[in-house]
GROMACS .gro file of C-alpha atoms in nm:
model
  430
    1MET     CA    1   0.928  -5.571  -2.453
    2ILE     CA    2   0.687  -5.869  -2.659
    3HIS     CA    3   0.649  -6.256  -2.508
    4ILE     CA    4   0.522  -6.465  -2.776
    5SER     CA    5   0.367  -6.851  -2.557
    6ASP     CA    6   0.508  -7.163  -2.762
    7GLU     CA    7   0.081  -7.167  -2.766
    8ALA     CA    8   0.043  -6.928  -3.024
    9LEU     CA    9   0.396  -6.999  -3.234
   10GLN     CA   10   0.302  -7.397  -3.277
   11ARG     CA   11  -0.052  -7.207  -3.445
   12SER     CA   12   0.123  -6.951  -3.666
   13SER     CA   13   0.454  -7.194  -3.767
   14ASN     CA   14   0.116  -7.508  -3.832
   15GLY     CA   15   0.352  -7.733  -3.654
   16GLN     CA   16   0.687  -7.640  -3.908
   17GLY     CA   17   0.841  -7.470  -3.578
   18GLU     CA   18   0.940  -7.122  -3.724
   19ALA     CA   19   0.767  -6.819  -3.818
   20ASN     CA   20   0.822  -6.493  -3.952
   21LEU     CA   21   0.755  -6.226  -3.599
   22ILE     CA   22   0.623  -5.851  -3.731
   23VAL     CA   23   0.623  -5.580  -3.465
   24SER     CA   24   0.563  -5.244  -3.637
   25LEU     CA   25   0.527  -4.911  -3.462
   26LEU     CA   26   0.314  -4.691  -3.650
   27ASN     CA   27   0.194  -4.376  -3.581
   28GLU     CA   28  -0.169  -4.322  -3.412
   29THR     CA   29  -0.332  -4.083  -3.644
   30LEU     CA   30  -0.306  -4.402  -3.848
   31PHE     CA   31  -0.647  -4.529  -3.623
   32ARG     CA   32  -0.901  -4.244  -3.637
   33VAL     CA   33  -1.202  -4.381  -3.439
   34SER     CA   34  -1.585  -4.230  -3.708
   35SER     CA   35  -1.795  -4.126  -3.530
   36SER     CA   36  -2.100  -4.350  -3.753
   37LEU     CA   37  -1.922  -4.661  -3.558
   38ASN     CA   38  -1.888  -4.372  -3.199
   39THR     CA   39  -2.285  -4.423  -3.213
   40LYS     CA   40  -2.375  -4.787  -3.258
   41THR     CA   41  -2.071  -4.854  -2.945
   42GLN     CA   42  -2.205  -4.613  -2.758
   43LYS     CA   43  -2.550  -4.797  -2.817
   44GLY     CA   44  -2.452  -5.103  -2.828
   45ASN     CA   45  -2.290  -5.048  -2.428
   46ASP     CA   46  -1.898  -5.166  -2.605
   47SER     CA   47  -1.574  -5.175  -2.396
   48SER     CA   48  -1.418  -4.947  -2.694
   49LYS     CA   49  -1.307  -4.568  -2.539
   50PRO     CA   50  -1.226  -4.274  -2.807
   51ASP     CA   51  -1.246  -4.088  -2.654
   52THR     CA   52  -0.894  -4.196  -2.395
   53ILE     CA   53  -0.636  -4.050  -2.448
   54LEU     CA   54  -0.349  -4.317  -2.589
   55HIS     CA   55  -0.051  -4.367  -2.456
   56GLY     CA   56   0.303  -4.276  -2.602
   57GLN     CA   57   0.070  -4.101  -2.981
   58THR     CA   58   0.211  -4.462  -3.076
   59VAL     CA   59   0.099  -4.828  -3.241
   60LEU     CA   60   0.182  -5.120  -3.100
   61GLY     CA   61   0.146  -5.394  -3.445
   62VAL     CA   62   0.272  -5.752  -3.367
   63TRP     CA   63   0.160  -5.992  -3.606
   64LEU     CA   64   0.313  -6.391  -3.592
   65GLY     CA   65   0.383  -6.569  -3.933
   66LYS     CA   66   0.095  -6.549  -4.232
   67ASN     CA   67  -0.168  -6.733  -4.061
   68GLU     CA   68  -0.369  -6.606  -3.769
   69VAL     CA   69  -0.380  -6.608  -3.442
   70GLN     CA   70  -0.656  -6.594  -3.216
   71ASN     CA   71  -0.804  -6.744  -2.852
   72LEU     CA   72  -0.521  -6.817  -2.644
   73SER     CA   73  -0.492  -7.066  -2.403
   74GLN     CA   74  -0.166  -6.912  -2.330
   75PRO     CA   75  -0.198  -6.532  -2.307
   76VAL     CA   76   0.107  -6.330  -2.546
   77GLN     CA   77   0.244  -6.041  -2.334
   78LEU     CA   78   0.339  -5.683  -2.441
   79ARG     CA   79   0.421  -5.348  -2.130
   80PHE     CA   80   0.402  -5.062  -2.216
   81ILE     CA   81   0.628  -4.834  -1.963
   82ASN     CA   82   0.445  -4.576  -1.857
   83THR     CA   83   0.556  -4.269  -1.975
   84ASN     CA   84   0.252  -4.070  -1.822
   85GLN     CA   85   0.273  -4.151  -1.502
   86SER     CA   86  -0.105  -4.265  -1.443
   87GLU     CA   87  -0.267  -4.613  -1.317
   88LYS     CA   88  -0.601  -4.524  -1.508
   89GLY     CA   89  -0.428  -4.670  -1.855
   90THR     CA   90  -0.655  -4.970  -2.080
   91CYS     CA   91  -0.480  -5.258  -2.280
   92VAL     CA   92  -0.652  -5.215  -2.637
   93TYR     CA   93  -0.673  -5.343  -3.014
   94TRP     CA   94  -0.795  -5.296  -3.294
   95HIS     CA   95  -1.100  -5.386  -3.428
   96LEU     CA   96  -1.045  -5.401  -3.871
   97GLU     CA   97  -1.478  -5.355  -3.982
   98HIS     CA   98  -1.619  -5.549  -4.252
   99ASN     CA   99  -1.634  -5.134  -4.447
  100GLY     CA  100  -1.344  -5.079  -4.388
  101LYS     CA  101  -1.366  -4.850  -4.022
  102GLY     CA  102  -1.188  -4.931  -3.712
  103ASN     CA  103  -1.236  -4.856  -3.305
  104TRP     CA  104  -1.078  -4.959  -3.002
  105ARG     CA  105  -1.131  -5.230  -2.843
  106THR     CA  106  -1.028  -5.436  -2.524
  107ASP     CA  107  -1.230  -5.789  -2.515
  108GLY     CA  108  -0.972  -6.073  -2.462
  109CYS     CA  109  -0.674  -5.840  -2.328
  110ASN     CA  110  -0.646  -5.770  -1.956
  111THR     CA  111  -0.442  -5.476  -1.823
  112THR     CA  112  -0.178  -5.483  -1.559
  113ILE     CA  113  -0.007  -5.283  -1.413
  114ASP     CA  114   0.325  -5.407  -1.269
  115LYS     CA  115   0.616  -5.108  -1.155
  116ARG     CA  116   0.366  -4.853  -1.317
  117ASP     CA  117   0.380  -4.932  -1.682
  118PHE     CA  118   0.111  -5.137  -1.826
  119VAL     CA  119   0.099  -5.519  -1.847
  120CYS     CA  120  -0.035  -5.629  -2.192
  121SER     CA  121  -0.240  -6.048  -2.133
  122CYS     CA  122  -0.407  -6.075  -2.479
  123ASN     CA  123  -0.526  -6.374  -2.619
  124HIS     CA  124  -0.443  -6.287  -3.009
  125LEU     CA  125  -0.235  -6.108  -3.205
  126SER     CA  126  -0.292  -5.719  -3.308
  127PHE     CA  127  -0.236  -5.408  -3.282
  128PHE     CA  128  -0.181  -5.316  -2.962
  129ALA     CA  129  -0.214  -4.940  -2.673
  130VAL     CA  130  -0.247  -4.867  -2.417
  131LEU     CA  131  -0.576  -4.579  -2.329
  132ILE     CA  132  -0.508  -4.377  -2.028
  133ASN     CA  133  -0.815  -4.221  -1.863
  134PRO     CA  134  -0.638  -3.970  -1.644
  135GLU     CA  135  -0.836  -3.934  -1.278
  136ILE     CA  136  -1.175  -4.066  -1.391
  137PRO     CA  137  -1.358  -4.220  -1.115
  138ALA     CA  138  -1.672  -4.514  -1.003
  139ALA     CA  139  -1.961  -4.518  -1.246
  140SER     CA  140  -2.141  -4.461  -0.894
  141HIS     CA  141  -1.955  -4.175  -0.823
  142ILE     CA  142  -2.062  -4.033  -1.241
  143VAL     CA  143  -2.483  -4.092  -1.139
  144ALA     CA  144  -2.460  -3.887  -0.842
  145LEU     CA  145  -2.270  -3.579  -0.972
  146SER     CA  146  -2.484  -3.582  -1.318
  147TYR     CA  147  -2.779  -3.601  -1.159
  148ILE     CA  148  -2.626  -3.247  -0.871
  149SER     CA  149  -2.567  -3.118  -1.239
  150TYR     CA  150  -2.886  -3.169  -1.350
  151VAL     CA  151  -3.051  -3.027  -1.071
  152GLY     CA  152  -2.785  -2.767  -1.064
  153SER     CA  153  -2.802  -2.594  -1.303
  154ALA     CA  154  -3.223  -2.652  -1.303
  155ILE     CA  155  -3.206  -2.448  -0.972
  156SER     CA  156  -2.969  -2.198  -1.148
  157ILE     CA  157  -3.189  -2.207  -1.333
  158ALA     CA  158  -3.487  -2.122  -1.180
  159PHE     CA  159  -3.310  -1.817  -1.037
  160THR     CA  160  -3.113  -1.650  -1.291
  161ALA     CA  161  -3.467  -1.664  -1.517
  162LEU     CA  162  -3.588  -1.416  -1.212
  163MET     CA  163  -3.306  -1.257  -1.103
  164ILE     CA  164  -3.415  -1.079  -1.440
  165ALA     CA  165  -3.764  -1.047  -1.428
  166ILE     CA  166  -3.708  -0.828  -1.109
  167PHE     CA  167  -3.420  -0.657  -1.218
  168LEU     CA  168  -3.672  -0.575  -1.561
  169CYS     CA  169  -3.930  -0.500  -1.382
  170GLN     CA  170  -3.736  -0.289  -1.098
  171ARG     CA  171  -3.539  -0.068  -1.416
  172ARG     CA  172  -3.545   0.242  -1.366
  173LYS     CA  173  -3.428   0.538  -1.609
  174GLN     CA  174  -3.099   0.564  -1.398
  175CYS     CA  175  -3.002   0.250  -1.233
  176GLU     CA  176  -2.568   0.129  -1.173
  177HIS     CA  177  -2.391  -0.008  -1.377
  178SER     CA  178  -2.267  -0.281  -1.090
  179VAL     CA  179  -2.590  -0.423  -1.112
  180ILE     CA  180  -2.639  -0.420  -1.535
  181ILE     CA  181  -2.270  -0.639  -1.517
  182HIS     CA  182  -2.427  -0.813  -1.254
  183VAL     CA  183  -2.722  -0.969  -1.462
  184GLN     CA  184  -2.525  -1.005  -1.783
  185LEU     CA  185  -2.327  -1.211  -1.563
  186SER     CA  186  -2.712  -1.340  -1.483
  187GLY     CA  187  -2.764  -1.340  -1.853
  188SER     CA  188  -2.451  -1.608  -1.894
  189LEU     CA  189  -2.491  -1.811  -1.708
  190LEU     CA  190  -2.886  -1.914  -1.755
  191LEU     CA  191  -2.804  -1.914  -2.140
  192LEU     CA  192  -2.507  -2.179  -2.014
  193HIS     CA  193  -2.694  -2.368  -1.796
  194ILE     CA  194  -3.003  -2.459  -2.059
  195SER     CA  195  -2.768  -2.521  -2.319
  196PHE     CA  196  -2.670  -2.800  -2.104
  197LEU     CA  197  -2.891  -2.958  -2.028
  198CYS     CA  198  -2.985  -2.964  -2.401
  199SER     CA  199  -2.690  -3.035  -2.467
  200VAL     CA  200  -2.709  -3.351  -2.260
  201TRP     CA  201  -3.089  -3.500  -2.372
  202PHE     CA  202  -3.019  -3.424  -2.755
  203SER     CA  203  -2.683  -3.633  -2.734
  204GLY     CA  204  -2.860  -3.905  -2.684
  205HIS     CA  205  -3.064  -3.857  -3.065
  206ARG     CA  206  -2.736  -3.913  -3.212
  207ASP     CA  207  -2.945  -3.991  -3.562
  208ILE     CA  208  -2.982  -3.579  -3.627
  209ASP     CA  209  -2.577  -3.428  -3.571
  210SER     CA  210  -2.614  -3.093  -3.666
  211VAL     CA  211  -2.869  -3.068  -3.410
  212CYS     CA  212  -2.579  -3.138  -3.158
  213GLN     CA  213  -2.324  -2.965  -3.295
  214ALA     CA  214  -2.507  -2.656  -3.276
  215LEU     CA  215  -2.552  -2.717  -2.913
  216GLY     CA  216  -2.243  -2.748  -2.843
  217LEU     CA  217  -2.136  -2.461  -3.065
  218LEU     CA  218  -2.357  -2.235  -2.864
  219LEU     CA  219  -2.250  -2.392  -2.445
  220HIS     CA  220  -1.916  -2.339  -2.602
  221TRP     CA  221  -2.019  -1.988  -2.720
  222CYS     CA  222  -2.257  -1.941  -2.374
  223LEU     CA  223  -1.946  -2.065  -2.184
  224LEU     CA  224  -1.727  -1.826  -2.272
  225ALA     CA  225  -1.895  -1.646  -2.191
  226THR     CA  226  -1.959  -1.626  -1.814
  227PHE     CA  227  -1.564  -1.673  -1.810
  228THR     CA  228  -1.593  -1.288  -2.015
  229TRP     CA  229  -1.830  -1.131  -1.799
  230THR     CA  230  -1.685  -1.296  -1.497
  231ALA     CA  231  -1.329  -1.127  -1.613
  232ILE     CA  232  -1.537  -0.802  -1.626
  233GLU     CA  233  -1.657  -0.816  -1.322
  234GLY     CA  234  -1.318  -0.813  -1.208
  235PHE     CA  235  -1.239  -0.493  -1.394
  236HIS     CA  236  -1.581  -0.299  -1.294
  237MET     CA  237  -1.469  -0.363  -0.971
  238TYR     CA  238  -1.159  -0.271  -1.016
  239LEU     CA  239  -1.242   0.044  -1.134
  240LEU     CA  240  -1.450   0.077  -0.787
  241LEU     CA  241  -1.289   0.091  -0.560
  242VAL     CA  242  -0.887   0.128  -0.708
  243ARG     CA  243  -0.836   0.332  -0.977
  244VAL     CA  244  -1.162   0.570  -0.873
  245PHE     CA  245  -1.053   0.912  -0.967
  246ASN     CA  246  -0.961   1.058  -1.276
  247ILE     CA  247  -1.191   0.804  -1.496
  248TYR     CA  248  -1.395   0.865  -1.804
  249ILE     CA  249  -1.581   0.631  -1.996
  250LYS     CA  250  -1.748   0.767  -2.315
  251ARG     CA  251  -1.995   0.408  -2.398
  252TYR     CA  252  -1.915   0.228  -2.117
  253LEU     CA  253  -2.152   0.002  -2.063
  254LEU     CA  254  -2.140  -0.082  -2.444
  255LYS     CA  255  -1.851  -0.100  -2.501
  256LEU     CA  256  -1.848  -0.428  -2.201
  257SER     CA  257  -2.123  -0.543  -2.366
  258LEU     CA  258  -1.917  -0.566  -2.682
  259VAL     CA  259  -1.635  -0.741  -2.524
  260GLY     CA  260  -1.878  -0.910  -2.330
  261TRP     CA  261  -2.064  -1.123  -2.638
  262GLY     CA  262  -1.792  -1.065  -2.908
  263VAL     CA  263  -1.457  -1.186  -2.841
  264PRO     CA  264  -1.690  -1.546  -2.757
  265THR     CA  265  -1.908  -1.497  -3.047
  266ILE     CA  266  -1.530  -1.503  -3.270
  267THR     CA  267  -1.434  -1.726  -3.054
  268VAL     CA  268  -1.708  -1.978  -3.143
  269ILE     CA  269  -1.746  -1.862  -3.544
  270ILE     CA  270  -1.365  -2.024  -3.656
  271CYS     CA  271  -1.477  -2.366  -3.448
  272ARG     CA  272  -1.736  -2.400  -3.645
  273VAL     CA  273  -1.545  -2.302  -3.943
  274SER     CA  274  -1.311  -2.597  -3.848
  275LYS     CA  275  -1.626  -2.836  -3.749
  276VAL     CA  276  -1.479  -2.934  -3.403
  277TYR     CA  277  -1.870  -2.927  -3.259
  278GLY     CA  278  -1.987  -3.313  -3.210
  279THR     CA  279  -2.083  -3.597  -2.976
  280TYR     CA  280  -1.808  -3.575  -2.706
  281THR     CA  281  -1.871  -3.904  -2.441
  282PHE     CA  282  -1.737  -3.944  -2.120
  283TYR     CA  283  -1.667  -4.322  -2.048
  284THR     CA  284  -1.547  -4.402  -1.672
  285GLY     CA  285  -1.229  -4.707  -1.643
  286GLU     CA  286  -1.397  -4.932  -1.513
  287GLU     CA  287  -1.470  -5.291  -1.695
  288ASN     CA  288  -1.939  -5.210  -1.741
  289SER     CA  289  -1.782  -4.863  -1.885
  290THR     CA  290  -2.101  -4.585  -1.776
  291ILE     CA  291  -2.149  -4.321  -2.106
  292THR     CA  292  -2.207  -3.920  -2.080
  293PRO     CA  293  -2.212  -3.825  -2.402
  294LEU     CA  294  -2.236  -3.461  -2.486
  295CYS     CA  295  -2.222  -3.189  -2.742
  296TRP     CA  296  -2.002  -3.031  -2.721
  297ILE     CA  297  -1.628  -2.937  -2.846
  298SER     CA  298  -1.547  -3.303  -2.970
  299THR     CA  299  -1.158  -3.235  -3.075
  300GLN     CA  300  -0.941  -3.228  -2.740
  301ILE     CA  301  -0.683  -2.919  -2.796
  302VAL     CA  302  -0.923  -2.657  -2.954
  303SER     CA  303  -1.124  -2.738  -2.627
  304TYR     CA  304  -0.801  -2.725  -2.432
  305ILE     CA  305  -0.707  -2.425  -2.616
  306THR     CA  306  -1.028  -2.196  -2.612
  307VAL     CA  307  -1.162  -2.288  -2.261
  308ASN     CA  308  -0.868  -2.438  -2.041
  309GLY     CA  309  -0.639  -2.154  -2.133
  310TYR     CA  310  -0.941  -1.929  -2.163
  311LEU     CA  311  -1.007  -1.971  -1.839
  312VAL     CA  312  -0.681  -1.961  -1.655
  313LEU     CA  313  -0.623  -1.661  -1.852
  314VAL     CA  314  -0.940  -1.495  -1.668
  315MET     CA  315  -0.908  -1.690  -1.330
  316LEU     CA  316  -0.528  -1.519  -1.308
  317PHE     CA  317  -0.645  -1.198  -1.370
  318ASN     CA  318  -0.976  -1.162  -1.139
  319MET     CA  319  -0.785  -1.382  -0.819
  320VAL     CA  320  -0.472  -1.028  -0.845
  321ILE     CA  321  -0.825  -0.799  -0.876
  322LEU     CA  322  -0.946  -1.021  -0.603
  323GLY     CA  323  -0.705  -0.990  -0.366
  324VAL     CA  324  -0.634  -0.587  -0.416
  325VAL     CA  325  -1.025  -0.570  -0.390
  326LEU     CA  326  -0.923  -0.755  -0.029
  327VAL     CA  327  -0.637  -0.485   0.052
  328LYS     CA  328  -0.880  -0.161  -0.061
  329MET     CA  329  -1.132  -0.319   0.140
  330HIS     CA  330  -0.954  -0.348   0.498
  331LYS     CA  331  -0.776  -0.064   0.459
  332LEU     CA  332  -1.125   0.191   0.445
  333LYS     CA  333  -1.259  -0.031   0.660
  334SER     CA  334  -0.982  -0.016   0.888
  335GLN     CA  335  -1.054   0.372   1.002
  336THR     CA  336  -1.381   0.309   1.151
  337LEU     CA  337  -1.344  -0.013   1.247
  338GLN     CA  338  -1.400   0.040   1.671
  339LEU     CA  339  -1.307  -0.228   1.884
  340LYS     CA  340  -1.697  -0.338   2.048
  341ASP     CA  341  -1.809  -0.439   1.641
  342HIS     CA  342  -1.503  -0.618   1.594
  343ARG     CA  343  -1.691  -0.905   1.565
  344ARG     CA  344  -2.034  -0.824   1.336
  345ARG     CA  345  -1.745  -0.626   1.067
  346ALA     CA  346  -1.573  -0.965   1.065
  347ARG     CA  347  -1.833  -1.213   1.005
  348LYS     CA  348  -1.997  -0.928   0.669
  349GLU     CA  349  -1.652  -0.898   0.559
  350TRP     CA  350  -1.597  -1.285   0.524
  351VAL     CA  351  -1.928  -1.294   0.377
  352SER     CA  352  -1.867  -1.046   0.175
  353VAL     CA  353  -1.527  -1.208   0.094
  354LEU     CA  354  -1.758  -1.511   0.053
  355GLY     CA  355  -1.982  -1.340  -0.283
  356LEU     CA  356  -1.671  -1.179  -0.431
  357SER     CA  357  -1.481  -1.488  -0.484
  358CYS     CA  358  -1.858  -1.612  -0.632
  359VAL     CA  359  -1.899  -1.288  -0.844
  360LEU     CA  360  -1.547  -1.316  -0.968
  361GLY     CA  361  -1.585  -1.726  -1.047
  362VAL     CA  362  -1.351  -1.818  -0.782
  363PRO     CA  363  -1.510  -2.166  -0.785
  364TRP     CA  364  -1.401  -2.186  -1.116
  365VAL     CA  365  -0.965  -2.240  -0.965
  366LEU     CA  366  -1.126  -2.595  -0.869
  367ALA     CA  367  -1.201  -2.732  -1.195
  368PHE     CA  368  -0.791  -2.750  -1.216
  369SER     CA  369  -0.808  -2.926  -0.844
  370THR     CA  370  -0.987  -3.249  -0.997
  371TYR     CA  371  -0.646  -3.411  -0.990
  372GLY     CA  372  -0.403  -3.576  -0.771
  373PRO     CA  373  -0.551  -3.799  -0.477
  374LEU     CA  374  -0.811  -3.567  -0.353
  375SER     CA  375  -0.939  -3.472  -0.650
  376LEU     CA  376  -1.308  -3.711  -0.589
  377PRO     CA  377  -1.323  -3.444  -0.274
  378ALA     CA  378  -1.225  -3.179  -0.613
  379LEU     CA  379  -1.454  -3.311  -0.822
  380TYR     CA  380  -1.811  -3.272  -0.552
  381VAL     CA  381  -1.760  -2.960  -0.454
  382PHE     CA  382  -1.655  -2.829  -0.790
  383THR     CA  383  -1.957  -2.946  -0.905
  384ILE     CA  384  -2.143  -2.812  -0.658
  385LEU     CA  385  -2.060  -2.460  -0.619
  386ASN     CA  386  -2.115  -2.415  -0.949
  387SER     CA  387  -2.412  -2.546  -1.089
  388LEU     CA  388  -2.497  -2.363  -0.803
  389GLN     CA  389  -2.352  -2.018  -0.935
  390GLY     CA  390  -2.729  -1.954  -1.077
  391LEU     CA  391  -2.865  -1.925  -0.665
  392ILE     CA  392  -2.577  -1.748  -0.564
  393ILE     CA  393  -2.525  -1.460  -0.868
  394PHE     CA  394  -2.903  -1.403  -0.719
  395LEU     CA  395  -2.861  -1.379  -0.292
  396TRP     CA  396  -2.559  -1.117  -0.421
  397PHE     CA  397  -2.778  -0.974  -0.664
  398LEU     CA  398  -3.053  -0.932  -0.398
  399ALA     CA  399  -2.785  -0.840  -0.042
  400LEU     CA  400  -2.694  -0.522  -0.310
  401THR     CA  401  -3.029  -0.402  -0.415
  402CYS     CA  402  -3.146  -0.371  -0.021
  403GLN     CA  403  -2.806  -0.173   0.012
  404ALA     CA  404  -2.943   0.089  -0.271
  405ARG     CA  405  -3.212   0.120  -0.119
  406LYS     CA  406  -3.109   0.149   0.260
  407GLU     CA  407  -2.865   0.373   0.073
  408ASP     CA  408  -2.953   0.835   0.075
  409TYR     CA  409  -2.676   0.813  -0.242
  410SER     CA  410  -2.531   1.166  -0.047
  411SER     CA  411  -2.146   1.196  -0.045
  412SER     CA  412  -2.104   1.176   0.338
  413LYS     CA  413  -1.683   1.306   0.550
  414GLY     CA  414  -1.456   1.065   0.514
  415THR     CA  415  -1.626   0.813   0.249
  416ILE     CA  416  -1.550   0.821  -0.182
  417LYS     CA  417  -1.835   0.798  -0.343
  418VAL     CA  418  -1.872   0.620  -0.691
  419SER     CA  419  -2.180   0.724  -0.910
  420PHE     CA  420  -2.286   0.646  -1.300
  421ASN     CA  421  -2.405   0.934  -1.540
  422SER     CA  422  -2.763   0.850  -1.804
  423ASN     CA  423  -2.489   0.922  -2.038
  424ASP     CA  424  -2.265   0.582  -1.994
  425GLU     CA  425  -1.970   0.839  -1.846
  426ILE     CA  426  -1.766   0.701  -1.436
  427VAL     CA  427  -1.799   1.023  -1.231
  428THR     CA  428  -1.659   1.025  -0.870
  429THR     CA  429  -1.691   1.264  -0.607
  430ARG     CA  430  -1.622   1.346  -0.271
   0.00000   0.00000   0.00000
């Protein structure tokens, strides 16, 4: 619905009382924000929000008469039906520069919500749309979450580097594959946190676009490698506690390494050919928007497929593995569980569950709970757990190392033992 004020009619008709009203419904692909204009806008702290979602994927163009209508005291009102059922929308108009490029701007337009629909009151006529900014927290929370991410990443970098150093110093000729897989996961986490901090830092240097594209590719590769090695952790755990017998995998570690590092490499090469890396800017939904740039994937559909979709597959697999492993552990422990040891065993079980959950990447599931009424608490928990994941993996690695020293690697009655020989073969004994 469009409401044209009397003042707008008088200005457009030059007092003649008649004016032609032109209303156009255009596709959003005609209104592309250029990366160079984004840079100028972000440096100047403009109020445009180019990386939000265009409501309805259409633009409403309103033009009255032959004269340009601006600075109206009685604004023009446009009503957009809220098909997304989101309250985080902002009315914008298309501002065309002298060089022929344009950008979405908010000055001169006021956004109100009436019966869940967006009502745009603007003091001029132009091409209008509503940008949906879903569930973006306030600027104060954005700053706090950013600092948590930076500090947590620094801690994870320190502990993952320490764990790799300990592994390299104490490595024996015959080392358990579980430990090696943990180290591979830690290596991907170390690279992930380093590339994240570098991407945030270099994204402020917009003059070197090629560097930001390279860092976006590296961050994408490290994230996919972390997801892949998390899935490999689940697969290896399945072999240890479920399959157990009749397992023969030649060159086991080599094959795991090809999958763990090869799948992310192929994915980012395809994305690089498609030229999807660049500066991704995150805005708050406030009037004085906070800008958090990052060298990342600039195309939303690619991010959904290669990150969100891949994470869903990995988490579904690992959640099933975690459930199977917990059932198997409960059955094995119930055979030797005595009443006096119940509380001590229960505490150990909970610690084991927590460690297994972190190793299998369960904290990443919180990424899908950052929407809705509990989105802000979930976002804080997600940020804290995942930024400190390197520390958690280090503690798990330390527990495995201490346990390995206490054991004499000998079979005991009624106990199943899984060992690995130096020829990369899995061997089971009783």
